[in-house]
Short mmCIF file of C-alpha atoms and ligand atoms in Angstrom, two decimals:
data_model
loop_
_atom_site.label_atom_id
_atom_site.label_comp_id
_atom_site.label_asym_id
_atom_site.label_seq_id
_atom_site.Cartn_x
_atom_site.Cartn_y
_atom_site.Cartn_z
CA MET A 1 24.19 31.94 67.92
CA ASN A 2 21.14 34.16 68.23
CA LYS A 3 22.21 36.90 65.90
CA ARG A 4 18.69 38.31 65.83
CA LEU A 5 18.67 39.31 69.47
CA LEU A 6 22.31 40.16 69.86
CA PHE A 7 22.66 42.35 66.84
CA SER A 8 19.43 44.26 66.95
CA THR A 9 19.67 44.89 70.65
CA PHE A 10 23.16 46.14 70.28
CA VAL A 11 22.12 48.51 67.53
CA ALA A 12 19.03 49.65 69.38
CA ILE A 13 21.06 50.51 72.43
CA GLY A 14 23.58 52.39 70.36
CA MET A 15 20.83 54.39 68.72
CA ALA A 16 18.91 55.05 71.84
CA GLY A 17 21.47 57.16 73.62
CA CYS A 18 20.34 58.13 77.08
CA VAL A 19 17.02 56.45 77.67
CA THR A 20 14.56 56.77 80.48
CA ALA A 21 12.23 54.05 81.69
CA PRO A 22 8.87 53.98 79.89
CA THR A 23 6.32 55.81 82.06
CA PRO A 24 3.29 53.66 82.79
CA PRO A 25 0.05 54.96 81.26
CA ARG A 26 -2.39 56.75 83.57
CA LEU A 27 -5.24 54.33 84.05
CA ALA A 28 -8.74 55.66 84.55
CA ASN A 29 -9.47 53.23 87.35
CA PRO A 30 -6.29 51.55 88.56
CA THR A 31 -7.79 49.71 91.52
CA ALA A 32 -10.97 48.33 89.91
CA PRO A 33 -11.22 44.52 89.84
CA VAL A 34 -10.30 42.91 86.50
CA PRO A 35 -12.66 40.04 85.74
CA PRO A 36 -11.80 37.48 83.04
CA VAL A 37 -13.58 38.12 79.70
CA ASP A 38 -14.86 34.55 79.43
CA LYS A 39 -16.04 32.07 82.03
CA HIS A 40 -13.92 29.18 80.74
CA PHE A 41 -10.15 29.11 80.78
CA TRP A 42 -8.63 29.15 77.27
CA TRP A 43 -6.24 26.27 76.66
CA GLY A 44 -4.75 26.54 73.23
CA THR A 45 -2.01 26.36 70.70
CA SER A 46 -1.22 28.33 67.54
CA THR A 47 0.24 28.48 64.07
CA SER A 48 0.99 31.39 61.76
CA SER A 49 0.34 31.65 58.03
CA PHE A 50 3.86 32.25 56.75
CA GLN A 51 5.45 29.79 59.17
CA ASN A 52 3.03 26.97 58.36
CA GLU A 53 1.28 27.40 55.05
CA ASP A 54 2.51 26.11 51.73
CA GLU A 55 1.93 28.21 48.62
CA GLY A 56 -0.97 26.06 47.45
CA LEU A 57 -1.01 27.88 44.09
CA SER A 58 0.93 27.47 40.90
CA LYS A 59 3.06 30.36 39.68
CA THR A 60 0.75 30.79 36.69
CA SER A 61 -2.35 31.33 38.83
CA PRO A 62 -3.79 34.86 38.56
CA TYR A 63 -3.78 34.87 42.36
CA TYR A 64 -0.17 33.86 42.80
CA PHE A 65 1.33 36.03 45.54
CA LYS A 66 4.53 36.88 47.28
CA THR A 67 5.15 38.38 50.69
CA ASP A 68 7.91 40.75 51.75
CA TRP A 69 9.58 37.78 53.49
CA ASP A 70 9.73 35.89 50.17
CA VAL A 71 11.46 38.87 48.57
CA PHE A 72 13.74 39.20 51.60
CA ALA A 73 14.69 35.54 51.07
CA ASP A 74 15.25 36.16 47.33
CA GLU A 75 17.63 38.92 48.40
CA GLY A 76 19.58 36.34 50.42
CA HIS A 77 18.76 37.73 53.86
CA ALA A 78 16.69 34.74 55.04
CA PRO A 79 16.12 31.13 54.02
CA HIS A 80 13.21 30.30 51.71
CA ARG A 81 10.33 28.75 53.60
CA GLY A 82 9.26 26.25 50.94
CA ASP A 83 6.09 24.37 51.84
CA ALA A 84 6.48 24.62 55.61
CA SER A 85 4.03 22.21 57.28
CA SER A 86 1.61 22.52 54.31
CA SER A 87 -1.07 23.90 56.57
CA TRP A 88 -2.86 25.53 53.62
CA THR A 89 -3.41 22.36 51.60
CA ARG A 90 -3.52 20.10 54.70
CA PHE A 91 -5.51 22.08 57.22
CA ASP A 92 -7.36 18.83 57.89
CA ALA A 93 -4.14 17.45 59.40
CA ASP A 94 -3.84 20.48 61.70
CA LEU A 95 -7.47 20.20 62.71
CA ALA A 96 -7.12 16.50 63.51
CA ALA A 97 -4.09 17.25 65.73
CA VAL A 98 -5.85 20.13 67.46
CA LYS A 99 -8.80 17.86 68.23
CA LEU A 100 -6.52 15.15 69.61
CA LEU A 101 -4.80 17.70 71.85
CA GLY A 102 -8.13 18.60 73.41
CA VAL A 103 -7.49 22.36 73.43
CA ASN A 104 -10.57 24.59 73.44
CA HIS A 105 -8.89 27.45 71.48
CA PHE A 106 -6.74 27.62 68.36
CA ARG A 107 -5.00 30.69 66.93
CA PHE A 108 -4.08 30.92 63.25
CA SER A 109 -3.30 33.89 61.04
CA ILE A 110 -4.44 35.27 57.71
CA GLU A 111 -1.85 35.80 54.98
CA TRP A 112 -2.72 39.28 53.74
CA ALA A 113 -0.82 38.72 50.46
CA ARG A 114 -2.78 35.53 49.79
CA VAL A 115 -6.10 37.31 50.24
CA GLU A 116 -5.06 40.45 48.32
CA PRO A 117 -2.35 39.31 45.89
CA ARG A 118 -2.50 42.61 43.99
CA PRO A 119 -3.70 45.97 45.29
CA GLY A 120 -7.49 45.86 45.52
CA VAL A 121 -7.75 42.36 43.95
CA TYR A 122 -9.12 39.76 46.37
CA ASP A 123 -8.80 36.01 45.98
CA GLU A 124 -12.32 34.87 46.89
CA ALA A 125 -11.32 31.20 47.09
CA ALA A 126 -8.62 32.05 49.66
CA ILE A 127 -11.11 34.03 51.74
CA ARG A 128 -13.55 31.10 51.60
CA GLN A 129 -10.87 28.74 52.80
CA TYR A 130 -10.01 30.88 55.83
CA VAL A 131 -13.72 31.10 56.65
CA ARG A 132 -14.02 27.34 56.32
CA MET A 133 -11.11 26.88 58.72
CA ALA A 134 -12.85 29.04 61.33
CA ARG A 135 -16.18 27.29 60.76
CA GLU A 136 -14.69 23.81 61.10
CA LEU A 137 -12.89 24.73 64.29
CA ARG A 138 -16.06 26.11 65.79
CA ALA A 139 -18.02 23.05 64.68
CA ALA A 140 -15.48 20.95 66.59
CA GLY A 141 -16.07 23.02 69.74
CA ILE A 142 -12.77 24.89 69.36
CA GLU A 143 -12.87 28.69 69.51
CA PRO A 144 -10.85 30.18 66.65
CA ILE A 145 -8.62 33.18 67.36
CA VAL A 146 -7.65 34.99 64.19
CA THR A 147 -4.47 37.03 63.83
CA LEU A 148 -4.76 39.51 60.97
CA TRP A 149 -1.03 40.17 60.62
CA HIS A 150 1.74 37.84 61.76
CA PHE A 151 4.79 39.74 60.46
CA THR A 152 4.28 39.44 56.67
CA PHE A 153 3.17 42.08 54.15
CA PRO A 154 2.10 41.67 50.53
CA SER A 155 5.16 42.19 48.32
CA TRP A 156 3.38 45.07 46.54
CA LEU A 157 3.92 47.16 49.67
CA TYR A 158 7.64 46.33 49.57
CA ASP A 159 10.15 47.77 47.12
CA LYS A 160 13.55 46.17 47.42
CA ASN A 161 15.09 49.06 45.51
CA ASP A 162 13.77 51.78 47.78
CA LYS A 163 13.15 50.64 51.33
CA SER A 164 12.54 54.08 52.78
CA ALA A 165 8.78 53.86 52.21
CA VAL A 166 7.86 50.19 52.45
CA ASN A 167 5.53 48.09 54.61
CA PHE A 168 4.30 50.18 57.55
CA LEU A 169 5.92 53.25 55.97
CA ASN A 170 4.21 52.78 52.60
CA PRO A 171 1.45 55.42 52.27
CA GLN A 172 -0.72 52.75 50.57
CA ALA A 173 -0.47 50.40 53.57
CA ARG A 174 -3.08 52.00 55.83
CA PRO A 175 -6.02 52.33 53.37
CA HIS A 176 -5.42 48.82 52.00
CA TRP A 177 -5.06 47.43 55.53
CA ASN A 178 -8.34 48.95 56.64
CA ALA A 179 -10.18 47.51 53.64
CA PHE A 180 -8.55 44.10 54.17
CA VAL A 181 -9.41 44.05 57.88
CA ARG A 182 -13.02 45.04 57.25
CA ARG A 183 -13.44 42.42 54.54
CA MET A 184 -11.95 39.62 56.63
CA VAL A 185 -13.86 40.47 59.80
CA ARG A 186 -17.13 40.70 57.84
CA GLU A 187 -16.52 37.25 56.41
CA LEU A 188 -15.29 35.68 59.62
CA LYS A 189 -17.57 37.24 62.19
CA PRO A 190 -20.25 34.51 62.20
CA TYR A 191 -17.57 32.13 63.49
CA VAL A 192 -14.90 34.30 65.08
CA ARG A 193 -15.20 36.45 68.17
CA ALA A 194 -11.51 36.88 69.06
CA TYR A 195 -9.15 38.86 66.80
CA VAL A 196 -5.51 39.81 67.05
CA PRO A 197 -4.81 42.85 64.84
CA GLN A 198 -1.03 42.35 64.89
CA ASN A 199 1.32 39.78 66.39
CA GLU A 200 4.32 41.33 68.21
CA PRO A 201 4.46 44.63 66.33
CA ASN A 202 7.01 45.76 68.94
CA GLY A 203 9.51 43.04 68.01
CA ALA A 204 8.97 43.21 64.25
CA VAL A 205 9.41 46.99 64.02
CA GLN A 206 12.54 46.92 66.11
CA LEU A 207 14.10 44.09 64.10
CA GLY A 208 13.08 45.62 60.77
CA TYR A 209 13.91 49.30 61.23
CA LEU A 210 16.76 49.35 63.77
CA GLY A 211 18.30 45.91 63.69
CA GLY A 212 18.27 45.41 59.92
CA HIS A 213 17.70 41.75 60.59
CA TRP A 214 14.09 41.37 59.41
CA PRO A 215 12.28 43.01 56.48
CA PRO A 216 12.63 45.71 55.40
CA GLY A 217 16.18 45.23 56.66
CA LEU A 218 16.76 48.85 57.63
CA LEU A 219 19.73 49.35 59.87
CA LEU A 220 20.33 52.30 62.20
CA ARG A 221 17.24 54.21 61.13
CA PRO A 222 15.80 55.71 64.30
CA TYR A 223 13.64 58.12 62.30
CA SER A 224 12.09 55.28 60.25
CA TYR A 225 11.74 53.22 63.42
CA LYS A 226 9.79 55.94 65.18
CA HIS A 227 7.51 56.43 62.19
CA ALA A 228 6.99 52.71 61.60
CA LEU A 229 6.12 52.25 65.28
CA GLN A 230 3.55 55.04 65.06
CA ALA A 231 2.17 53.78 61.73
CA SER A 232 1.74 50.27 63.06
CA ALA A 233 0.02 51.65 66.17
CA ASP A 234 -2.31 53.73 63.97
CA MET A 235 -3.12 50.67 61.87
CA PHE A 236 -3.67 48.64 65.04
CA ARG A 237 -6.13 51.23 66.36
CA ASP A 238 -7.97 51.31 63.02
CA ALA A 239 -8.27 47.54 63.07
CA ALA A 240 -9.52 47.48 66.68
CA ASN A 241 -12.24 50.02 65.76
CA ILE A 242 -13.29 48.10 62.66
CA ILE A 243 -13.45 44.83 64.60
CA HIS A 244 -15.61 46.39 67.32
CA GLN A 245 -17.86 48.06 64.73
CA GLU A 246 -18.37 44.83 62.82
CA ARG A 247 -18.90 42.70 65.90
CA PRO A 248 -19.58 44.70 69.07
CA ASP A 249 -19.02 41.69 71.36
CA ALA A 250 -15.64 40.88 69.76
CA TRP A 251 -12.50 40.48 71.85
CA VAL A 252 -9.57 42.46 70.51
CA ILE A 253 -6.31 40.94 71.69
CA GLY A 254 -2.99 42.82 71.58
CA ILE A 255 -0.10 40.35 71.45
CA TYR A 256 3.42 41.44 72.36
CA SER A 257 6.89 40.02 72.69
CA VAL A 258 7.69 40.40 76.39
CA PRO A 259 11.04 38.94 77.43
CA ASN A 260 11.81 39.29 81.13
CA TRP A 261 14.63 41.84 81.25
CA LYS A 262 16.73 41.78 84.38
CA ARG A 263 18.33 44.94 85.68
CA ASN A 264 22.07 44.30 86.25
CA PHE A 265 23.55 47.05 88.42
CA LEU A 266 27.13 45.97 87.83
CA LEU A 267 27.07 45.65 84.03
CA ASP A 268 24.55 48.42 83.35
CA PRO A 269 25.10 50.95 86.15
CA THR A 270 23.06 53.76 84.57
CA GLY A 271 20.17 51.44 83.66
CA MET A 272 20.29 52.67 80.07
CA THR A 273 20.24 49.20 78.53
CA TYR A 274 17.49 48.04 80.85
CA ASN A 275 15.36 51.09 80.07
CA THR A 276 15.87 50.59 76.33
CA MET A 277 14.68 47.01 76.53
CA MET A 278 11.68 47.91 78.68
CA ARG A 279 10.75 50.51 76.07
CA GLN A 280 10.85 47.82 73.41
CA ASN A 281 8.49 45.77 75.54
CA PHE A 282 5.95 48.56 76.10
CA ASP A 283 6.27 51.56 73.73
CA HIS A 284 3.84 50.12 71.17
CA LEU A 285 1.34 48.75 73.66
CA ASP A 286 1.28 52.10 75.49
CA LYS A 287 -0.11 53.60 72.27
CA VAL A 288 -2.97 51.11 71.86
CA TYR A 289 -3.75 49.46 75.23
CA ASP A 290 -7.04 51.37 75.60
CA THR A 291 -8.41 49.64 72.46
CA VAL A 292 -7.77 46.07 73.60
CA ASP A 293 -9.94 43.72 75.64
CA VAL A 294 -7.16 41.24 76.38
CA ILE A 295 -3.37 41.48 76.36
CA GLY A 296 -1.37 38.53 75.04
CA VAL A 297 2.10 38.01 76.44
CA ASN A 298 4.55 36.04 74.31
CA TYR A 299 7.11 34.89 76.86
CA TYR A 300 10.11 32.75 75.99
CA TYR A 301 13.08 33.74 78.14
CA THR A 302 14.76 35.91 80.77
CA GLN A 303 17.89 37.86 79.99
CA ASP A 304 20.19 40.32 81.76
CA ALA A 305 19.78 43.70 80.08
CA ALA A 306 23.49 44.39 79.59
CA ILE A 307 25.60 44.55 76.46
CA SER A 308 28.19 42.12 77.81
CA ALA A 309 25.45 39.62 78.65
CA PHE A 310 24.06 39.90 75.09
CA LEU A 311 27.48 38.96 73.79
CA ASN A 312 27.25 35.65 75.64
CA HIS A 313 23.63 35.12 74.65
CA GLY A 314 22.49 32.54 72.15
CA GLN A 315 25.26 29.97 72.15
CA GLY A 316 22.84 27.19 71.20
CA GLU A 317 21.34 24.41 73.28
CA VAL A 318 24.12 24.14 75.85
CA GLY A 319 22.83 22.04 78.75
CA SER A 320 19.42 21.79 80.28
CA ARG A 321 18.85 25.52 80.81
CA TYR A 322 19.12 26.59 77.15
CA THR A 323 17.07 25.99 73.99
CA GLN A 324 18.08 25.47 70.36
CA MET A 325 17.66 29.23 69.93
CA GLY A 326 20.13 29.74 72.78
CA TRP A 327 17.45 31.25 74.97
CA GLN A 328 17.77 30.78 78.71
CA ILE A 329 14.93 28.83 80.33
CA VAL A 330 13.65 30.70 83.40
CA PRO A 331 10.05 29.77 84.29
CA GLU A 332 9.93 32.30 87.18
CA GLY A 333 10.44 34.98 84.52
CA LEU A 334 6.90 34.30 83.33
CA TYR A 335 5.59 35.07 86.81
CA ASP A 336 7.51 38.38 86.84
CA VAL A 337 6.34 39.37 83.37
CA LEU A 338 2.69 38.61 84.18
CA GLN A 339 2.90 40.72 87.34
CA THR A 340 4.55 43.62 85.50
CA VAL A 341 2.12 43.68 82.57
CA PHE A 342 -0.93 43.26 84.79
CA LYS A 343 0.10 46.09 87.13
CA ARG A 344 0.87 48.37 84.21
CA TYR A 345 -2.38 47.93 82.22
CA ARG A 346 -4.92 46.17 84.48
CA LYS A 347 -6.38 44.08 81.64
CA PRO A 348 -7.04 40.33 81.48
CA LEU A 349 -3.99 38.54 80.13
CA ILE A 350 -3.33 35.44 78.11
CA ILE A 351 0.02 33.76 77.66
CA SER A 352 -0.35 33.84 73.89
CA GLU A 353 2.94 32.09 73.15
CA ASN A 354 5.26 30.02 75.32
CA GLY A 355 7.50 27.19 74.20
CA LEU A 356 10.98 26.19 73.15
CA GLY A 357 12.96 24.75 70.30
CA THR A 358 14.45 21.40 71.29
CA GLN A 359 14.48 17.81 70.13
CA SER A 360 14.21 16.61 73.70
CA GLU A 361 10.60 15.78 74.49
CA GLN A 362 11.39 15.48 78.20
CA LYS A 363 12.83 18.97 78.23
CA LYS A 364 9.73 20.24 76.46
CA ILE A 365 7.45 18.63 79.03
CA ARG A 366 9.48 20.15 81.88
CA TYR A 367 9.37 23.55 80.20
CA PHE A 368 5.58 23.55 79.76
CA ARG A 369 4.93 22.13 83.23
CA ASP A 370 7.19 24.67 84.96
CA HIS A 371 5.84 27.66 83.04
CA ILE A 372 2.22 26.66 83.59
CA ASN A 373 2.98 26.36 87.31
CA GLN A 374 4.36 29.90 87.33
CA MET A 375 1.24 31.10 85.53
CA ARG A 376 -0.91 29.47 88.21
CA ARG A 377 1.22 31.08 90.91
CA ALA A 378 0.60 34.50 89.33
CA MET A 379 -3.13 33.74 89.20
CA ALA A 380 -3.12 32.75 92.86
CA ASP A 381 -1.44 36.09 93.59
CA GLY A 382 -4.21 38.06 91.89
CA VAL A 383 -3.25 38.33 88.22
CA THR A 384 -6.20 37.77 85.87
CA VAL A 385 -5.05 35.17 83.36
CA GLN A 386 -7.62 34.08 80.80
CA GLY A 387 -5.61 31.52 78.87
CA TYR A 388 -2.43 29.70 77.95
CA PHE A 389 -1.23 28.86 74.42
CA ALA A 390 1.66 26.51 73.78
CA TRP A 391 3.80 27.58 70.82
CA THR A 392 3.39 25.85 68.40
CA LEU A 393 1.08 23.16 67.01
CA VAL A 394 3.57 21.65 64.58
CA ASP A 395 7.27 22.17 63.76
CA ASN A 396 7.46 25.16 61.44
CA PHE A 397 9.55 27.83 59.73
CA GLU A 398 11.41 29.90 62.32
CA TRP A 399 12.01 33.11 60.32
CA THR A 400 15.70 33.86 59.75
CA GLU A 401 16.56 30.59 61.51
CA GLY A 402 14.71 28.54 58.87
CA TYR A 403 13.94 24.99 59.99
CA THR A 404 16.60 24.73 62.69
CA ALA A 405 14.32 24.97 65.73
CA ASN A 406 11.81 22.31 66.78
CA PHE A 407 9.11 24.30 68.56
CA GLY A 408 6.29 21.90 67.62
CA LEU A 409 4.05 20.00 70.00
CA THR A 410 3.70 17.70 67.02
CA HIS A 411 6.01 16.76 64.17
CA PHE A 412 4.95 15.83 60.66
CA ASP A 413 5.71 13.11 58.19
CA PRO A 414 7.18 14.97 55.18
CA LYS A 415 5.46 12.60 52.73
CA THR A 416 1.97 12.21 54.18
CA LYS A 417 1.94 15.48 56.19
CA VAL A 418 0.22 13.56 58.98
CA ARG A 419 0.88 15.17 62.37
CA ILE A 420 2.59 12.92 64.88
CA LEU A 421 1.85 13.57 68.52
CA GLY A 422 4.96 13.05 70.57
CA PRO A 423 5.24 12.72 74.37
CA SER A 424 5.00 16.50 74.95
CA ALA A 425 1.73 16.70 73.02
CA LEU A 426 0.32 13.78 75.01
CA TRP A 427 1.48 15.41 78.22
CA TYR A 428 -0.26 18.69 77.26
CA ARG A 429 -3.43 16.78 76.38
CA ASP A 430 -3.47 14.96 79.72
CA PHE A 431 -2.68 18.12 81.63
CA ILE A 432 -5.58 19.98 80.03
CA ARG A 433 -7.91 17.07 80.75
CA SER A 434 -7.01 17.07 84.40
CA HIS A 435 -6.95 20.89 84.76
CA PRO A 436 -10.02 22.29 83.08
CA MET A 437 -9.58 25.46 85.24
CA PRO A 438 -10.34 27.76 86.91
C1 BGC B 1 6.64 34.75 67.10
C2 BGC B 1 6.67 33.43 66.40
C3 BGC B 1 8.02 32.75 66.57
C4 BGC B 1 8.28 32.57 68.05
C5 BGC B 1 9.59 31.88 68.40
C6 BGC B 1 7.40 34.81 68.37
O1 BGC B 1 8.29 35.87 68.22
O2 BGC B 1 5.33 35.22 67.21
O3 BGC B 1 6.36 33.64 65.06
O4 BGC B 1 8.08 31.54 65.91
O5 BGC B 1 8.28 33.81 68.69
O6 BGC B 1 10.67 32.65 68.01
#
């Protein structure tokens, strides 16, 4: 059962009251051609720090750290992630798998808490390791894309006893964020041109401040939601400026969760639910789109925007059209989402995440093949798509769902941590070889 979507959506709709559709931003030049930012198509895959890294430090180390998600797990609201795929101590295994896949791009994220375990105290060895990761990727001919925030905050910005001013709402967050971003970009810039300030801030803020399902676990707090959304947008804009100051030719990528919401005239006659969901897709991006060079669309599923449909959503992997998360597989939804986002912002797009949790390799191959075909259809119809990233490199920690979803292109041996390329990984490799694109 996908409690995450059902519950938070339900709450969001209840809070939203009468909602209008989000007005598209006024573009300076809405008919100008939109060239790709790079001449080669970006084929890639990704990981994220909290979902993949092990701690890699003993509890007695002066640089031992915790994130807000660790505290959230201590509070009993999420499973503990343990050592995940050990991507911190076994980055070599990730790199070997990435090379075998033949992708030309790889996205990973920086764990802010690991780099700054206490306010203003930086772990130099951790910074060096992230720089080494970027350098080794580049040396292998793979362009690194670095995400500076993939959902997790240092625990010193989180107070489990007073959640009214934590994370994005903590007054200390913005100055420390700016210093962290500047430091990381300065260190990484010889090897990294593409940066993602935040991964899916729209989804995380909604789940954390309205749905109560993710940290900080605030439920029914529209005031906090509004402020957290604005604070995250302000921090996004700061980061985009810093990145462009530090490396003027950098690509800033804004990555968003963009499900394909379907208007259902019977179940949602006023369109209130549909409008609410479209706002969750675009309210944050509307505040920052002018700072980004590329927009990343994380597309997983299509869903009727109607409360009664949410109640039937997420019943697990029932049949060939559903995933372990209970998400409905609709490849044409990717086409629709690409058209909508492109028309709204007129920026080059990447499909920054696309994939499914399943143990069926054949289903995974079908999913990737069908979605890539829809991407190519959108490109043929005039949408500028710069790249495609399969989610994810290796089975990992799926947030409140723990280890119950197999999103990985590869699996790993728990003892040796060696990545094992299954049929879907080999399919992706062969597809990339035969479709260098454009
Ligand atoms: C996130 C990933 C997550 C994936 C599948 C996206 O929301 O960026 O961290 O694993 O979706 O749920």
